[in-house]
Coordinates of C-alpha atoms in Angstrom, one line a residue:
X1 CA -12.9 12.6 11.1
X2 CA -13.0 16.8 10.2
X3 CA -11.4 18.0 7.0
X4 CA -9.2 19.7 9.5
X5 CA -8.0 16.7 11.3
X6 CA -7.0 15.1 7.7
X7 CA -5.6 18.2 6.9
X8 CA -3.1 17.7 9.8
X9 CA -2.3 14.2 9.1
X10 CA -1.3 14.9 5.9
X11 CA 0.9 17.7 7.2
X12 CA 2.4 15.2 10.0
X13 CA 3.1 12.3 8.0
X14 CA 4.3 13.6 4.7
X15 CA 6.9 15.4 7.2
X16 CA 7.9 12.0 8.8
X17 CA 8.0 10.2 5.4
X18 CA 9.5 12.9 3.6
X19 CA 12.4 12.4 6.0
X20 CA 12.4 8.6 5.8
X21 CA 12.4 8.3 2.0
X22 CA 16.2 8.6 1.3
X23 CA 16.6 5.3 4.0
X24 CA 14.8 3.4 1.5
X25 CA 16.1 1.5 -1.7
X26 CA 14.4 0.4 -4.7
X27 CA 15.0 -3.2 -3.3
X28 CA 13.8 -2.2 0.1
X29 CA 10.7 -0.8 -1.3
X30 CA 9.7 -3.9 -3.6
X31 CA 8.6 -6.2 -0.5
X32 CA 8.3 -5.4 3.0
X33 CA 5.2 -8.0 3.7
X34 CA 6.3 -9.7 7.0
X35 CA 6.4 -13.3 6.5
X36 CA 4.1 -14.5 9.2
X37 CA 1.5 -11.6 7.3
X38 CA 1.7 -12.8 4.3
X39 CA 1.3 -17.1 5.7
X40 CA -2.0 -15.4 7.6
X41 CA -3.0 -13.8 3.7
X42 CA -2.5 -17.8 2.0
X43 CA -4.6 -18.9 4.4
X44 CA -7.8 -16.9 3.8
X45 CA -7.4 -18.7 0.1
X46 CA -10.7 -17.4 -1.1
X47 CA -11.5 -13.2 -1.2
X48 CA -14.1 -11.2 -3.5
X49 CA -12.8 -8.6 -5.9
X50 CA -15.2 -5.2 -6.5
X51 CA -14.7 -3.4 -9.8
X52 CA -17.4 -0.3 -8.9
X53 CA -17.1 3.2 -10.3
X54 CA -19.3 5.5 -11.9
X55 CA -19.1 4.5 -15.3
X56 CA -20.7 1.2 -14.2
X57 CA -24.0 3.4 -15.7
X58 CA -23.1 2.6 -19.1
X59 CA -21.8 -0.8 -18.9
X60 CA -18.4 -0.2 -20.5
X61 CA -14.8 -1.1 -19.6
X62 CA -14.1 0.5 -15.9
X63 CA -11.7 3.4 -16.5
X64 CA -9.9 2.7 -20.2
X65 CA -12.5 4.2 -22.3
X66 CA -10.8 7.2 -21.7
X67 CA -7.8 6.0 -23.8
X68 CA -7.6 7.4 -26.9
X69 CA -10.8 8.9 -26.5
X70 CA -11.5 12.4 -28.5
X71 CA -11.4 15.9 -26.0
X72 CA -15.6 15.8 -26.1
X73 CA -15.6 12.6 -24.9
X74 CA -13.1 13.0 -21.7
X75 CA -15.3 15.7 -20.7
X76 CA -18.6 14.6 -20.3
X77 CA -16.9 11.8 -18.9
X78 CA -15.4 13.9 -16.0
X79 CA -17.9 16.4 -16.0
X80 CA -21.0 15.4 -16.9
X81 CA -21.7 11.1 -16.3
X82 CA -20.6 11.6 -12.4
X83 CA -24.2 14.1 -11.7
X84 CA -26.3 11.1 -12.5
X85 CA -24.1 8.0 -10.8
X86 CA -26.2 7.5 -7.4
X87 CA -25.5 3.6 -6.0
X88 CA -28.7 4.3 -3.7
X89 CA -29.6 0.1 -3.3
X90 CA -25.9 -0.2 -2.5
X91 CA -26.0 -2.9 0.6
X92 CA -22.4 -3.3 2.0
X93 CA -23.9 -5.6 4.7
X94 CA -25.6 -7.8 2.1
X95 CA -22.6 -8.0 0.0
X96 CA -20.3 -8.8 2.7
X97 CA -22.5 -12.3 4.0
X98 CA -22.8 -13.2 0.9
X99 CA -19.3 -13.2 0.2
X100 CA -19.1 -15.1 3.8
X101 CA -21.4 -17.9 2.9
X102 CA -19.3 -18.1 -0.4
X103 CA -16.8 -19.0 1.9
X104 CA -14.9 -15.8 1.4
X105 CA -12.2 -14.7 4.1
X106 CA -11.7 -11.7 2.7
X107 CA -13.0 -8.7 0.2
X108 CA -11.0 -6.2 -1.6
X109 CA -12.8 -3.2 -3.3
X110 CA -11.8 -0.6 -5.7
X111 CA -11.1 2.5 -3.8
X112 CA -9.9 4.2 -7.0
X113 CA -9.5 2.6 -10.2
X114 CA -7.1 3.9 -12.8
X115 CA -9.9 6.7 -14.3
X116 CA -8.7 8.8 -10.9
X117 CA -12.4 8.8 -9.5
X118 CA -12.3 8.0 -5.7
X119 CA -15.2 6.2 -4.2
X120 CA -14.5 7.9 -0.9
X121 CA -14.5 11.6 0.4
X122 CA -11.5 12.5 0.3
X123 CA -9.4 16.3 0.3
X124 CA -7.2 15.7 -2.8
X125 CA -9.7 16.0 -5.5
X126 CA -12.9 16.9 -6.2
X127 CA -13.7 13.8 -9.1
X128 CA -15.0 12.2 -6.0
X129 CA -18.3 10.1 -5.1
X130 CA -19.6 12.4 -2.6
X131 CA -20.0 15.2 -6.0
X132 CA -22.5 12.5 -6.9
X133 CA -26.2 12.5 -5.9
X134 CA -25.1 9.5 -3.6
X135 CA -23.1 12.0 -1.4
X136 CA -22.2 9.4 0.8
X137 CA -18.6 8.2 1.4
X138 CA -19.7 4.4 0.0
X139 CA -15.8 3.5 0.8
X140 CA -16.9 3.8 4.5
X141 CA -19.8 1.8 4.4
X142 CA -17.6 -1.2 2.2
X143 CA -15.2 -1.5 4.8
X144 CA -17.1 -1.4 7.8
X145 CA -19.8 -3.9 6.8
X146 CA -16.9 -6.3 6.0
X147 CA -15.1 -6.0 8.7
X148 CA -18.2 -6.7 11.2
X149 CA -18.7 -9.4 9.0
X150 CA -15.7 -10.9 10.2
X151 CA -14.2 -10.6 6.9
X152 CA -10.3 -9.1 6.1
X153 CA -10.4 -5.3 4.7
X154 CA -9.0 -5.0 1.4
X155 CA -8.4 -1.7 -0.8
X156 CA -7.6 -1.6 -4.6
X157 CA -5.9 1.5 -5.2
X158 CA -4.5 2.7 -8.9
X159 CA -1.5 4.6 -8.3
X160 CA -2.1 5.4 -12.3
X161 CA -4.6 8.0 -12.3
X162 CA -5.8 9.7 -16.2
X163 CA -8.1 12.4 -14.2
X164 CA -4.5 14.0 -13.4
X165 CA -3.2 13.5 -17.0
X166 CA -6.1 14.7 -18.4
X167 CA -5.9 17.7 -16.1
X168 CA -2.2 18.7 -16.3
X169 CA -2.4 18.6 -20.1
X170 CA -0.7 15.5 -21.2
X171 CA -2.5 12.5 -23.1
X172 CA -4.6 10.0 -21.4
X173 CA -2.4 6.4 -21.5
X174 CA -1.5 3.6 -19.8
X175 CA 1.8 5.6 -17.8
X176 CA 4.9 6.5 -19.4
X177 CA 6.5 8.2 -16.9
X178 CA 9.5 8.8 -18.5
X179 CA 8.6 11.8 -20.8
X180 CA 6.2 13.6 -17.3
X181 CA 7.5 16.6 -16.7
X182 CA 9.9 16.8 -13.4
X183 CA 8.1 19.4 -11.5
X184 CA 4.5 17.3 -12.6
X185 CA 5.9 14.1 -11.5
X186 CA 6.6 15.3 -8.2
X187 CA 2.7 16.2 -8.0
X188 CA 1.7 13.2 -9.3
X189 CA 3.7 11.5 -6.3
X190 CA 2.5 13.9 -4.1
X191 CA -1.0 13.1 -4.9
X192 CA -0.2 9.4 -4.8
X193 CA 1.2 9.9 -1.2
X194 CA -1.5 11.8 0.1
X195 CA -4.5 9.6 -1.2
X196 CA -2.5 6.6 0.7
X197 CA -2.2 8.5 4.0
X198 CA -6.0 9.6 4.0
X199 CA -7.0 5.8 3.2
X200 CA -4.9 4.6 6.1
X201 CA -6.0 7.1 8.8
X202 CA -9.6 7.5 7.8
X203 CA -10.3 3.5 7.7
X204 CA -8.8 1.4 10.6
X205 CA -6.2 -0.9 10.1
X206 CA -6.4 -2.2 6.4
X207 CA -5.7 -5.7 5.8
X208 CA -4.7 -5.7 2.6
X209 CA -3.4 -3.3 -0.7
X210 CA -3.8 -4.6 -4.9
X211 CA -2.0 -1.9 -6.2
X212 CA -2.6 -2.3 -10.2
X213 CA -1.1 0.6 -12.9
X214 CA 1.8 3.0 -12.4
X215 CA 4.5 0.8 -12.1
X216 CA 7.8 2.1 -10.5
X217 CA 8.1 5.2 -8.6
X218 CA 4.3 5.9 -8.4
X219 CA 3.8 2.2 -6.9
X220 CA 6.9 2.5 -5.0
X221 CA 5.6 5.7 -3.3
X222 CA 2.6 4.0 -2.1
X223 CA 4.2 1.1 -0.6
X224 CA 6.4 3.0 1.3
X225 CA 3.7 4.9 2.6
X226 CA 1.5 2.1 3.7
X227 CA 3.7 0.0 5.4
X228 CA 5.4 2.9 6.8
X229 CA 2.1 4.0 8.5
X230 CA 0.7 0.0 8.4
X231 CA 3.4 -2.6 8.6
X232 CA 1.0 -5.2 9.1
X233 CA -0.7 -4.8 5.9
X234 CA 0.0 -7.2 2.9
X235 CA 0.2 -6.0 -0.7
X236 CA -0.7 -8.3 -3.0
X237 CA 0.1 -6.7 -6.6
X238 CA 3.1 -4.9 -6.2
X239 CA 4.5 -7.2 -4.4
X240 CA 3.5 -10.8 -5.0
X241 CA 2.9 -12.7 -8.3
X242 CA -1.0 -12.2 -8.9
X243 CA -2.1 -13.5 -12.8
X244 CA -4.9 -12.3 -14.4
X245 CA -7.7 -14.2 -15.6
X246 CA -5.6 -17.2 -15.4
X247 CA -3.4 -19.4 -13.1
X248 CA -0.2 -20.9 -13.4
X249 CA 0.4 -24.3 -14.7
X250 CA 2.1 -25.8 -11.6
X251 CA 2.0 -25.6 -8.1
X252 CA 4.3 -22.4 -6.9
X253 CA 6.0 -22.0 -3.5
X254 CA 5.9 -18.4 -3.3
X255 CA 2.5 -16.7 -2.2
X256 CA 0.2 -15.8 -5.4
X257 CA -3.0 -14.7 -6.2
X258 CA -4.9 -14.9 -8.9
X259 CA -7.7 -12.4 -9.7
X260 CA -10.5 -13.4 -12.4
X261 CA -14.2 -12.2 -13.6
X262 CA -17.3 -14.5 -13.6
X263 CA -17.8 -13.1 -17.5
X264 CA -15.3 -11.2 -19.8
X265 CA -15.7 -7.5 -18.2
X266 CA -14.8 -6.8 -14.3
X267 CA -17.7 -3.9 -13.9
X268 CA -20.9 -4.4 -14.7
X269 CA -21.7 -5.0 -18.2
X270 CA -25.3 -5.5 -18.6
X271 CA -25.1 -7.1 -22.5
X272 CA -23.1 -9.1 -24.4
X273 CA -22.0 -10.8 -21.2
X274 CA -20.9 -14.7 -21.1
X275 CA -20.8 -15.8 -17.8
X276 CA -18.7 -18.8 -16.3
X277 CA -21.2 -21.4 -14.6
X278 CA -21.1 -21.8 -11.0
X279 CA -19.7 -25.4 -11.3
X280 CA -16.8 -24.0 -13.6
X281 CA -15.9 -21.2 -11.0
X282 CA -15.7 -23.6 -8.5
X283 CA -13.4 -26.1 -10.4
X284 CA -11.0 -23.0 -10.9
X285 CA -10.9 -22.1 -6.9
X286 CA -10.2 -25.9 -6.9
X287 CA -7.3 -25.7 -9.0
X288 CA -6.2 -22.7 -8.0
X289 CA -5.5 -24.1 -3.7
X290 CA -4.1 -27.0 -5.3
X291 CA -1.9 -25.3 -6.4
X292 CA -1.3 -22.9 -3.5
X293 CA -2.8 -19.6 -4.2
X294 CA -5.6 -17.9 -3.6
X295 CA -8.0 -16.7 -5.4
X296 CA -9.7 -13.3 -5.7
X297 CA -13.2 -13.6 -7.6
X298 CA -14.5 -10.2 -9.0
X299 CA -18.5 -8.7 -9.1
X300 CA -19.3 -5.7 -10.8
X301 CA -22.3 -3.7 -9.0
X302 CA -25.1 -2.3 -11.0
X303 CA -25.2 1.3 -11.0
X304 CA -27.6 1.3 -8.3
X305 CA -25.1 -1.1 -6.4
X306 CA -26.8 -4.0 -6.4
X307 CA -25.0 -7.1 -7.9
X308 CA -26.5 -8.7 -10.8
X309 CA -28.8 -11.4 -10.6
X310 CA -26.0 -14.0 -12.6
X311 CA -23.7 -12.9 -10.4
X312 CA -25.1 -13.6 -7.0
X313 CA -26.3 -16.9 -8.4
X314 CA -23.4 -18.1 -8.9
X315 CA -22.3 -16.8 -5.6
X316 CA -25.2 -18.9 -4.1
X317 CA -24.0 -22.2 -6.1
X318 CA -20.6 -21.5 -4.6
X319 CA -22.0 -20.8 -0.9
X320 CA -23.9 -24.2 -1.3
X321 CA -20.7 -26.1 -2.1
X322 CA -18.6 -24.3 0.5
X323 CA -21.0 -24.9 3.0
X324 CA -20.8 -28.1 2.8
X325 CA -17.0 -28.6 1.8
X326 CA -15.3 -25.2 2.8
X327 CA -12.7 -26.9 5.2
X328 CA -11.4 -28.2 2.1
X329 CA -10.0 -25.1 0.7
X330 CA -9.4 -22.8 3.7
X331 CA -5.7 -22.6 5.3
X332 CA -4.5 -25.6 3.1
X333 CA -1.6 -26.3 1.5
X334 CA -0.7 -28.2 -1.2
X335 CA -0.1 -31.8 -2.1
X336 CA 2.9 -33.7 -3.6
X337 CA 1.3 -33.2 -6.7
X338 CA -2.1 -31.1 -7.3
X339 CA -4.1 -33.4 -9.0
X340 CA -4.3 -37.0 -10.7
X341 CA -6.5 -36.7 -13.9
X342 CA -10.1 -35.0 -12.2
X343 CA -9.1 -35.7 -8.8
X344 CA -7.5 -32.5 -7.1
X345 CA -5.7 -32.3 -3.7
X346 CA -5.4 -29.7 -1.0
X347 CA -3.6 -30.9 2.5
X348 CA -3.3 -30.2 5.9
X349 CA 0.1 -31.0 6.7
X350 CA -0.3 -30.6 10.7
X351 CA -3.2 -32.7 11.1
X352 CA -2.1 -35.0 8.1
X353 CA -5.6 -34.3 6.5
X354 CA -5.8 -34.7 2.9
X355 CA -8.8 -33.7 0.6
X356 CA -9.5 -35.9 -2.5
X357 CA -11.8 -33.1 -4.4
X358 CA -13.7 -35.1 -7.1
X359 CA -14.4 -33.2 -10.1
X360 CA -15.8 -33.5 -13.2
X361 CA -18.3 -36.1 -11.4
X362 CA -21.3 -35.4 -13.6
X363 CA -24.7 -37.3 -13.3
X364 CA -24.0 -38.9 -9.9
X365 CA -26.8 -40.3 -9.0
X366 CA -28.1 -40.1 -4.9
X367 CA -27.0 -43.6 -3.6
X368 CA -25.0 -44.4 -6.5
X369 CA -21.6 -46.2 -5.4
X370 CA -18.4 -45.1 -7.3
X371 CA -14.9 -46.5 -6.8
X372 CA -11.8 -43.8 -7.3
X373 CA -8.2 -44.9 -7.4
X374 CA -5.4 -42.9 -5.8
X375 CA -1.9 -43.2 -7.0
X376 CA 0.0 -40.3 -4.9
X377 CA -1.2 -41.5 -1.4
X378 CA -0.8 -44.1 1.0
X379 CA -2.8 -44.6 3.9
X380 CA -1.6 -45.7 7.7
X381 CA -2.3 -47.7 10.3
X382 CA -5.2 -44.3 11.7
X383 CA -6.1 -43.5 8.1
X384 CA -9.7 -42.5 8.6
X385 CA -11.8 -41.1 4.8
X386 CA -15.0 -39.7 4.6
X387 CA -17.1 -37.8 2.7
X388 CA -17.0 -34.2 3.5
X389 CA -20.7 -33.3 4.8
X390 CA -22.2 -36.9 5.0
X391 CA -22.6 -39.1 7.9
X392 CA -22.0 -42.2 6.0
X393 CA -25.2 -44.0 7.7
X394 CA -28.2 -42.9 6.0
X395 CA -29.7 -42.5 2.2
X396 CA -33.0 -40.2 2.5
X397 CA -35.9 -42.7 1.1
X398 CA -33.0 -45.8 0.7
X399 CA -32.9 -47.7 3.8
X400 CA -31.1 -50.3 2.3
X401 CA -28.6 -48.8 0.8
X402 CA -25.3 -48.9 2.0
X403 CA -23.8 -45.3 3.2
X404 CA -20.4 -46.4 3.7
X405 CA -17.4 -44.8 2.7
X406 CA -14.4 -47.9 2.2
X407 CA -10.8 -48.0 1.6
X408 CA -8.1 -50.4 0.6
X409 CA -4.1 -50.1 0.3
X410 CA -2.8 -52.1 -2.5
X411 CA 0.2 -52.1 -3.9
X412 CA -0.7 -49.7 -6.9
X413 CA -2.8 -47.2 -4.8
X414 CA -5.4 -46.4 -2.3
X415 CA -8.9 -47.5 -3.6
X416 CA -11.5 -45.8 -2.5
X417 CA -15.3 -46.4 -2.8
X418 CA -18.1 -43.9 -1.9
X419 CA -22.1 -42.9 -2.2
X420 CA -23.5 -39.5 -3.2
X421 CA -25.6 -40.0 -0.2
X422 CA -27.0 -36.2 0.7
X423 CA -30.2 -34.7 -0.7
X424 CA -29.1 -30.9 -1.4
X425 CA -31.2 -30.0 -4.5
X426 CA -34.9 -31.0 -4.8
X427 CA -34.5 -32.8 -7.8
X428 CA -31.5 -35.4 -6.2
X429 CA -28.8 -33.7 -8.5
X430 CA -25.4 -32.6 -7.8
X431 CA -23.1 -31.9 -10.5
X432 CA -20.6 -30.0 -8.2
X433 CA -17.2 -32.0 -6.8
X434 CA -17.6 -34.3 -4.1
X435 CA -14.8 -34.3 -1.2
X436 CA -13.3 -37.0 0.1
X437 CA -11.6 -36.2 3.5
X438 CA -8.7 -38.8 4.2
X439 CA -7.3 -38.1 7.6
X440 CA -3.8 -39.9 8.9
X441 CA -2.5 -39.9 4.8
X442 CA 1.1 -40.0 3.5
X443 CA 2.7 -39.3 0.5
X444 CA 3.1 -42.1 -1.5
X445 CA 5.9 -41.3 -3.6
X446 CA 8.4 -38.5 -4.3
X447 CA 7.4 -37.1 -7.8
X448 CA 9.9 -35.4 -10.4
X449 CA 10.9 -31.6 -10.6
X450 CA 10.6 -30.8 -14.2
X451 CA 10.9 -26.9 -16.3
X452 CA 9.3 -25.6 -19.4
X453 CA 12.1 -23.5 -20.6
X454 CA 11.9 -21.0 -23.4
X455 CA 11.3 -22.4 -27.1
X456 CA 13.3 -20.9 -30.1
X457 CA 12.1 -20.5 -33.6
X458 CA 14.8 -22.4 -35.8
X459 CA 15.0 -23.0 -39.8
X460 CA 15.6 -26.2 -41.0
X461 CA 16.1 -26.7 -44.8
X462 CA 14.0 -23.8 -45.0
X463 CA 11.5 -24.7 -43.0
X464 CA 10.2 -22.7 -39.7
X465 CA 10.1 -24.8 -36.7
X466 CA 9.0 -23.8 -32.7
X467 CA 11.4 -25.3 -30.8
X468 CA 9.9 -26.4 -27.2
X469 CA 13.0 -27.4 -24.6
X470 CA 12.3 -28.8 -21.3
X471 CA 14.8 -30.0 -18.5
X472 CA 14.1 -32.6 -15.7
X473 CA 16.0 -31.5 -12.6
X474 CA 14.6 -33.7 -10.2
X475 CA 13.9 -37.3 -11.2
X476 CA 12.2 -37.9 -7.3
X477 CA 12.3 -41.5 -6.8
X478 CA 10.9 -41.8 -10.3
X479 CA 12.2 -45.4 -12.0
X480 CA 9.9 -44.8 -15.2
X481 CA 9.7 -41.4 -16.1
X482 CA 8.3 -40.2 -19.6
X483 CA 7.9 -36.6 -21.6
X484 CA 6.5 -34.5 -24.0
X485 CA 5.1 -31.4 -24.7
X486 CA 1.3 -30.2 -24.6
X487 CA 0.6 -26.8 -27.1
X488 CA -2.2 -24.6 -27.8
X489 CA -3.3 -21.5 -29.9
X490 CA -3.1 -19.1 -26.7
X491 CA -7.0 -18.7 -26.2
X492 CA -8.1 -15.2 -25.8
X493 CA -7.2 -13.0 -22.1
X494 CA -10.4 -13.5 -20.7
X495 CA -11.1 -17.5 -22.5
X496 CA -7.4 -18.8 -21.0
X497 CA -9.8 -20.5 -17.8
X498 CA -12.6 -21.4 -20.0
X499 CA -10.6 -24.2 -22.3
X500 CA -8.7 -27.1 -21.5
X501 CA -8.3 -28.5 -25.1
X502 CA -4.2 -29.0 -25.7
X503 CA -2.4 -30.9 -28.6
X504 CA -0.1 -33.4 -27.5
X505 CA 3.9 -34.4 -28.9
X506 CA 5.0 -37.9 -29.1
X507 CA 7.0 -39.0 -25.8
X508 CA 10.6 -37.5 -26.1
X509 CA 14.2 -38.8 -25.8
X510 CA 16.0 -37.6 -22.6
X511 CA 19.5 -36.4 -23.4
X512 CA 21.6 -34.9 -19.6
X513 CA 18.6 -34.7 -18.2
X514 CA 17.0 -32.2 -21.1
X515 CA 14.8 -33.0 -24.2
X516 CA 13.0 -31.1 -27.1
X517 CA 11.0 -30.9 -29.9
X518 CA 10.5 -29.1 -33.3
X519 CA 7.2 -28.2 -34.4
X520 CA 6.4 -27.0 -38.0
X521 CA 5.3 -23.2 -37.7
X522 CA 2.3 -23.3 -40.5
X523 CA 1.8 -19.9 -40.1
X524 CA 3.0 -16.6 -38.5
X525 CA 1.3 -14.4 -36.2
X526 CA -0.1 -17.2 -34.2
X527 CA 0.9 -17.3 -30.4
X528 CA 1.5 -20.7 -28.7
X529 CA 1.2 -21.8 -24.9
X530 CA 2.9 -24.3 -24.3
X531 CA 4.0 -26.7 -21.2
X532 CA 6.1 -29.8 -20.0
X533 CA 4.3 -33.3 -19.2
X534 CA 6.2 -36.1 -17.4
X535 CA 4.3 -39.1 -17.4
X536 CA 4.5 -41.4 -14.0
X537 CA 3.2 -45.2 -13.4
X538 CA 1.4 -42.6 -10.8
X539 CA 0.1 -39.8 -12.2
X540 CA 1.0 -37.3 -14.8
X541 CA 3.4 -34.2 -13.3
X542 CA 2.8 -30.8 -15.3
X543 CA 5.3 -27.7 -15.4
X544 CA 4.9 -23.7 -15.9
X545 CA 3.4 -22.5 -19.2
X546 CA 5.5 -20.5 -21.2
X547 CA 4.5 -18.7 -24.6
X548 CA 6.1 -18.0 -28.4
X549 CA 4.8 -16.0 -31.2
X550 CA 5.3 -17.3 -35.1
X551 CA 5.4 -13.5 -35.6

């Protein structure tokens, strides 16, 4: 596509949107994501995030050491660190099956993160890869290699961009666009608008937007512009709930995604790194299906683009696993509840499928027999269970040795006994969850609807106290139904996946259908996370988190 040619689209478009722009809202703006779009984005479940830029060369935060950061350093940062970036080994093709045997559906890069660099060639600025010795519009290369692949086309785009602070004279921060001067703002949307057009014409049909920074009008702006020139593509951030480095405490019925790093930084950081294992980044996709969302699991290239040898480990540890037990997460739904203790769910309501996803399994021996109990489901007169990837007739080297996978209904739940019986590591071991597929399942009880609602800090005889309220407001067809509270120390942004650890209150008095508890606040400036527990005959049911400061 010639300069010329983009030239003209611009022209053309920002006509036809100009024009359009007073027909829209605020309200109209904030979601246009056709429903049946967004049911096809829940079921991919499982896409890679790319943080890539140029300051990848010194292994630093991508884009926010240019907060606060002295006149000297902003400009050898623009000026100088972009001659030497050149992602030469840079192997979209690679990249893309590796994220397919991870059992990936879909990959989402970062066409311009929030420093204002664009990883593409594009009119609108000249803080652009192809100033770099690379030359090459790497963008290009992303999205094409993923979409032969097979895989959905995903764009990050930072609507917040400091390169045009920095370069209109006003201080480098995380936008406040309140105090940007009218006649600047209007460039800064203008810039906003055009970068979106150029990555919609020059690229096919993109699949799917994560806007991140530049919340209202800037975002707004580019929204409007992409579905106006792409109504079939689904923003994510910006228009759905997508947490950060952490996932919500309960099963949600609106579309979410969460988006997390194998370490503590999302670009390469080649020091002072600690990395997630494999078998801990696939309990957290496990989780994270249960409890219907999906899950978008970030690499940061090397300078030269290649990924780092951790990271593509543990993208080979999850490719083994999905290999054998990808059905499990892909275009599933959740259960009744998503877990009982280590054993998480995912279901496919149209087939009546269930997946029993064993976790926290360690030492299983090959051939060893283990017996599982299953409180929320029933089985039927066609119920069918298996273990995903086995045939159930053969131990390598233990002819004897029974294979079978068995079931019984009692009254109390469906029991279940099964045998680690495939050899997939040379050494027999296997620390990853096991799946059980049940096939022809029902629910085997309706559970309880409970809330964490907000906690107070009260004084009582001059004593600080959190107060932690919950409500019930569904009892399902629960006859004994208990609750109380789990707490925590909020662990660290990037440490909220990597700790499980929660204090627990005595079981509470329910009062019209609510119920509390005062906890002595021992000191101030502490934050807590805190949640509602029901306790079942069943299985425990767990609600939203919520936080408080002692502050």
């Amino acid at each position: 596509m010639t300069k010329l040619y983009i030239t003209l689209l611009f022209l053309t478009f920002s006509v036809v949107l100009t024009a359009q722009t007073s027909q829209y809202s605020d309200a109209d703006i904030l979601n246009q994501n056709k429903p049946e779009r967004v049911e096809w984005f829940r079921d991919l479940g499982f896409g890679m995030f790319i943080h890539f830029s140029f300051d990848s060369q010194l292994g630093i935060v991508i884009s926010h050491s240019m907060v606060g950061a002295s006149d000297d350093y902003l400009d050898r940062y623009i000026n100088t660190l972009p001659k030497t970036f050149n992602p030469n080994n840079f192997d979209a093709d690679e990249i893309a099956t590796l994220a397919k045997l991870a059992g990936m559906k879909y990959v989402v890069f970062t066409a311009k993160h929030h420093s204002g660099f664009c990883m593409w060639d594009t009119e609108t600025t000249d803080f652009n890869i192809t100033n770099t010795p690379y030359e090459k519009d790497i963008l290009d290369e992303y999205v094409q290699a993923v979409r032969n692949a097979g895989l959905a086309v995903g764009i990050y785009f930072s609507p917040e961009d400091f390169h045009f602070l920095h370069e209109n004279g006003l201080e480098v921060r995380r936008t406040n666009i309140n105090d940007i001067p009218h006649h600047l703002m209007k460039k800064y949307l203008e810039l906003n608008e055009l970068q979106t057009i150029e990555l919609m014409a020059k690229y096919g049909d993109i699949d799917i937007l994560f806007y991140d920074g530049g919340e209202g009008p800037l975002v707004e702006k580019c929204k409007q512009v992409a579905w106006e020139l792409h109504p079939d593509v689904v923003v994510t951030r910006g228009a759905m709930i997508t947490p950060e480095q952490t996932i919500p405490g309960t099963t949600l019925t609106d579309p979410w995604e969460a988006c997390l790093t194998m370490g503590t930084q999302w670009a390469y950081k080649p020091a002072n790194e600690n990395y997630k294992s494999g078998k801990r980044l696939l309990e957290i996709l496990i989780e994270t299906r249960a409890k219907g969302g999906n899950q978008l699991l970030n690499v940061g290239p090397k300078p030269n683009g290649e990924l780092p040898e951790e990271q593509e480990a543990r993208l080979r540890e999850i490719a083994a696993w999905n290999f054998v037990n990808g059905e499990a997460i892909e275009a599933t739904s959740p259960w009744i509840i998503p877990n009982e203790e280590n054993v998480w769910f995912t279901w496919k309501p149209k087939e009546k499928t269930l997946y029993a996803i064993l976790t926290q399994q360690p030492d299983w021996p090959r051939g060893e027999r283990r017996e599982f109990v299953l409180h929320s489901v029933k089985s039927t007169a066609d119920t069918k269970v298996e273990v995903l990837g086995q045939s159930d007739k053969r131990i390598e080297y233990q002819p004897e040795t029974d294979a079978q996978t068995y079931y019984e209904q009692k009254d109390d739940g469906l029991y279940l006994s099964c045998v680690r019986a495939q050899r997939l590591y040379n050494n027999h071991s296997w620390n990853y969850p096991v799946v059980l597929k049940i096939t022809n399942a029902e629910p085997a009880f309706i559970p309880p609807s409970i809330l964490t609602e907000e906690a107070q800090l009260v004084q009582t005889g001059g004593t600080t106290y959190i107060q932690f309220n919950g409500k019930i407001t569904d009892y399902g067809d629960s006859k004994e139904l208990k609750v109380f509270f789990q707490y925590r120390p909020l662990p660290g942004f990037t440490n909220q996946l990597g700790t499980q650890e929660w204090d627990e209150t005595k079981f509470l008095e329910i009062e019209n259908d609510s119920f509390q508890y005062k906890l002595p606040a021992k000191s101030k400036n502490i934050t807590y996370q805190y949640r509602t527990v029901a306790k079942l005959p069943e299985a425990f049911i767990y609600s939203n988190y919520r936080t408080i400061s002692t502050n």
